[in-house]
PDB file of C-alpha atoms in Angstrom:
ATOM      1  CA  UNK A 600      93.972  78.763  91.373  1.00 80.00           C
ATOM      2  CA  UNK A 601      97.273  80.753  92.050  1.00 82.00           C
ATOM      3  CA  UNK A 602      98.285  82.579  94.905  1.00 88.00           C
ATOM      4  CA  UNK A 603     100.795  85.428  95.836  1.00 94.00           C
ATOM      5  CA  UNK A 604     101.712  87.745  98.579  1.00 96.00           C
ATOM      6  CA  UNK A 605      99.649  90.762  99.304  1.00 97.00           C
ATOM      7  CA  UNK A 606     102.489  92.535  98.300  1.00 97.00           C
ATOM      8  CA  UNK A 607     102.726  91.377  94.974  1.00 96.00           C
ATOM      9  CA  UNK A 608      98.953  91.530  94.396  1.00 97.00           C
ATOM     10  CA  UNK A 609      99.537  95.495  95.576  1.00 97.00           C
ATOM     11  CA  UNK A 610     102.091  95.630  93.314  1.00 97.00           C
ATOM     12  CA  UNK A 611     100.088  94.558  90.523  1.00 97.00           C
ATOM     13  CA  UNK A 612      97.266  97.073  91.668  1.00 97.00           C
ATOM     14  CA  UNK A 613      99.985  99.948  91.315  1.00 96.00           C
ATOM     15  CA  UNK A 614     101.078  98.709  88.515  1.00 95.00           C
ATOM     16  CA  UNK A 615      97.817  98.410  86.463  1.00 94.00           C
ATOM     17  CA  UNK A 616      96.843 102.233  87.929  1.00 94.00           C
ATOM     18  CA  UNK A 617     100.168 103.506  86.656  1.00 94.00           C
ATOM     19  CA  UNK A 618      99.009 102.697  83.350  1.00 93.00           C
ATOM     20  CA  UNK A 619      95.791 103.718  83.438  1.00 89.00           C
ATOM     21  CA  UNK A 620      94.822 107.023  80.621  1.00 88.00           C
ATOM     22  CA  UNK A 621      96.084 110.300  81.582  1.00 88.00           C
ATOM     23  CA  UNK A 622      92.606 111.178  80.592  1.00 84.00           C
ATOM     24  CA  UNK A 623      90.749 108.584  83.493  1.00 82.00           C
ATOM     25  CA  UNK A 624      93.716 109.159  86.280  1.00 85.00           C
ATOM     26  CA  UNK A 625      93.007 112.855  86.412  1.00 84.00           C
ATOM     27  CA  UNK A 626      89.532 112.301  86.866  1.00 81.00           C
ATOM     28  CA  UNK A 627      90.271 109.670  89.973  1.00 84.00           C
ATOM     29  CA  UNK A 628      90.812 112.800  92.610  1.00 78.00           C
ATOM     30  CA  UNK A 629      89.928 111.949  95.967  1.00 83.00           C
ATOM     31  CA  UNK A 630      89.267 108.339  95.100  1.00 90.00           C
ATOM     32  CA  UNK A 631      91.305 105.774  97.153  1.00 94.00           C
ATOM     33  CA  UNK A 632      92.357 102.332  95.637  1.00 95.00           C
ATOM     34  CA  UNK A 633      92.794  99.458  98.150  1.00 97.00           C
ATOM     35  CA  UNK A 634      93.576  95.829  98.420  1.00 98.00           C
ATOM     36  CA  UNK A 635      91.182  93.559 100.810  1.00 98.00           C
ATOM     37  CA  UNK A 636      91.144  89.940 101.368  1.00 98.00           C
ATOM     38  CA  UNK A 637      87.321  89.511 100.280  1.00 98.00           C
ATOM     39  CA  UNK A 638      84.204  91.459 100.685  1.00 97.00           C
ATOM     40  CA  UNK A 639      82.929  92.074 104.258  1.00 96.00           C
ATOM     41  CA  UNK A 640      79.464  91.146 104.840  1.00 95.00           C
ATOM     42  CA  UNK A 641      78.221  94.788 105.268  1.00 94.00           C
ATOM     43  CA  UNK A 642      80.084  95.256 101.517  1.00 95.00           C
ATOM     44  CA  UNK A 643      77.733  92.549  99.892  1.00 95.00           C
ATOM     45  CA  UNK A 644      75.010  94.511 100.752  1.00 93.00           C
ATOM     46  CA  UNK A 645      73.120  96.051  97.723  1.00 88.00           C
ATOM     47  CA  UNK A 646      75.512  94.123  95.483  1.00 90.00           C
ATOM     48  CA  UNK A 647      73.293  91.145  94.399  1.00 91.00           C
ATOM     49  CA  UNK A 648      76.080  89.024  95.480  1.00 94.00           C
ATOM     50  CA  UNK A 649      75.606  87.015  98.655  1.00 93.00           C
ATOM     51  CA  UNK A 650      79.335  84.995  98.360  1.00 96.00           C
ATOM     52  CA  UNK A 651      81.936  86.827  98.987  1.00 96.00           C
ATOM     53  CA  UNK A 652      84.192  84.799  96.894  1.00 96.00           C
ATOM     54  CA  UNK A 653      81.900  86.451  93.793  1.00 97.00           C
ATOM     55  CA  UNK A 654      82.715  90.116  94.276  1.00 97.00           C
ATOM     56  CA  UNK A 655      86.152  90.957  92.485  1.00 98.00           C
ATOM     57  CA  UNK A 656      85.959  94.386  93.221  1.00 97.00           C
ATOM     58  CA  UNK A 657      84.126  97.486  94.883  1.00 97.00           C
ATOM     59  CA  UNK A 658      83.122 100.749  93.922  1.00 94.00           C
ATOM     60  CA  UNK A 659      81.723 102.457  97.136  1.00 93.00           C
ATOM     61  CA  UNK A 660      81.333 106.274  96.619  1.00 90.00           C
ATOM     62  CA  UNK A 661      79.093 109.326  94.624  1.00 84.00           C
ATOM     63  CA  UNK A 662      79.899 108.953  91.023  1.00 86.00           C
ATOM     64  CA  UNK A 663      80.737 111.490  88.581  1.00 78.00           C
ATOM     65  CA  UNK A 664      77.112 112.030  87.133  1.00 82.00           C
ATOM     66  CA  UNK A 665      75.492 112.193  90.397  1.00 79.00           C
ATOM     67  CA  UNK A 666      77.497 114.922  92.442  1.00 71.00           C
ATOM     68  CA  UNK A 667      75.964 118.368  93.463  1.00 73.00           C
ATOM     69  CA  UNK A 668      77.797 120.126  96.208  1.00 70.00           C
ATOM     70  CA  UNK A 669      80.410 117.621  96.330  1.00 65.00           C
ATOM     71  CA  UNK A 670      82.825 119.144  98.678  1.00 68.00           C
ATOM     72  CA  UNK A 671      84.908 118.476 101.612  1.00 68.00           C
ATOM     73  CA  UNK A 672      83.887 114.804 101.669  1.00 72.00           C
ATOM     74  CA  UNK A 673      85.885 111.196 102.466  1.00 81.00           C
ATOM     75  CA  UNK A 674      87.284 110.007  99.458  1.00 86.00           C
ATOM     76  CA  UNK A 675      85.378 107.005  97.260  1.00 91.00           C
ATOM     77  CA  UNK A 676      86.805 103.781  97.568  1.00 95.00           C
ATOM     78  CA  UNK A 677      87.334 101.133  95.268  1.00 96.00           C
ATOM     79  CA  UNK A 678      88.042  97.899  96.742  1.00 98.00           C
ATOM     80  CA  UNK A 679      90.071  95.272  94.889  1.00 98.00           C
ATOM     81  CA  UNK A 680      89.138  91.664  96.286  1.00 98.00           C
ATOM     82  CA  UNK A 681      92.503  89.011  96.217  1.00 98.00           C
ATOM     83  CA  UNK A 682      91.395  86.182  97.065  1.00 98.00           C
ATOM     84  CA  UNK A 683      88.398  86.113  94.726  1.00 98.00           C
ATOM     85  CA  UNK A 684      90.685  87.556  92.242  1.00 98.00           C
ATOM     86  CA  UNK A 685      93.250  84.277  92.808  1.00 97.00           C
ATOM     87  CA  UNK A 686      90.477  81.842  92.864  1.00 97.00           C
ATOM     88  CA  UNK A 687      89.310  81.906  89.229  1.00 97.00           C
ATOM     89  CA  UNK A 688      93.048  82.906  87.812  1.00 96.00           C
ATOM     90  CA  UNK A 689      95.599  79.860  86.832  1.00 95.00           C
ATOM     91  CA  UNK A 690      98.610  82.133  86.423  1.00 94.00           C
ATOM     92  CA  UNK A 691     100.199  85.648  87.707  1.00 93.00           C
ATOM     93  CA  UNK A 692      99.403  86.789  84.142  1.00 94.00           C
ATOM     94  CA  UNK A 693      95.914  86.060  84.671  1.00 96.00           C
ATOM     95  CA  UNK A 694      95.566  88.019  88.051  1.00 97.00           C
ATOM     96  CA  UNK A 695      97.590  90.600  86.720  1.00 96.00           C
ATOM     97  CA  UNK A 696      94.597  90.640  83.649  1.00 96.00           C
ATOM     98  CA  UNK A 697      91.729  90.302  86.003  1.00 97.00           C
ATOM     99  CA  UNK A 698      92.941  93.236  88.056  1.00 97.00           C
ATOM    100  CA  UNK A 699      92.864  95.198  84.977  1.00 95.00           C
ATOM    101  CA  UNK A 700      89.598  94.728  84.036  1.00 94.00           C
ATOM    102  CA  UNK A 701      87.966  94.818  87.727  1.00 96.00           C
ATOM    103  CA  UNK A 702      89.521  98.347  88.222  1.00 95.00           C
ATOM    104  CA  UNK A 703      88.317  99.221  84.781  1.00 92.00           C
ATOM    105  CA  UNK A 704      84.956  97.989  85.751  1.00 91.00           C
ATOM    106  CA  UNK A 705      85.156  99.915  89.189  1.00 93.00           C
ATOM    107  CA  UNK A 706      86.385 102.889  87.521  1.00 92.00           C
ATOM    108  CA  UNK A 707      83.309 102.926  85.300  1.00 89.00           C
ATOM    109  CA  UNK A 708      81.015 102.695  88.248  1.00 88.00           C
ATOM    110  CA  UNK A 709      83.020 106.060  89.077  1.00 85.00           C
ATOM    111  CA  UNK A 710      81.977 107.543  86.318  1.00 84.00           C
ATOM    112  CA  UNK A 711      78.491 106.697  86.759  1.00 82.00           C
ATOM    113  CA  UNK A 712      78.076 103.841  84.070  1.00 75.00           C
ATOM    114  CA  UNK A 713      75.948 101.187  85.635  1.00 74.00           C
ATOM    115  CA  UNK A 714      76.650  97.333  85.425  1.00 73.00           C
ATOM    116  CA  UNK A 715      73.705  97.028  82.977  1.00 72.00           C
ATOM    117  CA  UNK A 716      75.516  99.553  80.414  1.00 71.00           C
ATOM    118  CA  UNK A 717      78.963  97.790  81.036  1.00 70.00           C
ATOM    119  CA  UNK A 718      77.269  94.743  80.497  1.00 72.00           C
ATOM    120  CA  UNK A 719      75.985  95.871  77.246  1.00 70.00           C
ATOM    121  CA  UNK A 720      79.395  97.498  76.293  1.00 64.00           C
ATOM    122  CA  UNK A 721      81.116  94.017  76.486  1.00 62.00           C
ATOM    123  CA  UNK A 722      82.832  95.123  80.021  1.00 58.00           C
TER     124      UNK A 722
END
């Protein structure tokens, strides 16, 4: 298990969203990307998950496919989880790899694609 500073693991967040395809970041309006220590108990709800140290990440929101008068509204949230992150990741290259692939995941969820289909897609 490594560890770093919040600010680093925000940093890496950033990072990792800077890069993401022109294509997906236009498509992430009025979505908010955060940084929490774990999942709350009220955010394991629904999620199959009953240790917090299991949930990586969080998409909490309306996706894509399912909105109909979507309009003045709170933003979605996706919720990136450090310390669950840290705890299965050896090296900073390794957190910086999960992060990828948990907002990648999240994203997804955004976009309405379900964790069966990501599970069949490979991600």
């Amino acid at each position: 298990m490594t560890s770093i500073s919040r600010e680093q693991f925000e940093r890496l967040v950033r990072q990792v969203l800077s890069q993401l395809p022109e294509e997906f970041k236009s498509q992430l309006n009025n979505v908010d990307v955060v940084v929490d220590t774990a999942a709350s108990p009220t955010q394991l709800i629904g999620t199959g998950i009953e240790d917090a140290m299991e949930l990586l990440g969080l998409y909490e929101g309306i996706p894509l496919t399912e909105r109909y008068g979507y309009d003045l509204v709170l933003p979605d949230k996706i919720t990136i989880f450090q310390k669950p992150i840290e705890s299965i990741c050896e090296t900073q290259e390794e957190i910086t790899q999960e992060i990828e692939t948990t907002i990648t995941h999240e994203i997804a969820h955004h976009f309405g694609i379900n964790d069966d289909r990501l599970e069949e897609i490979g991600t």
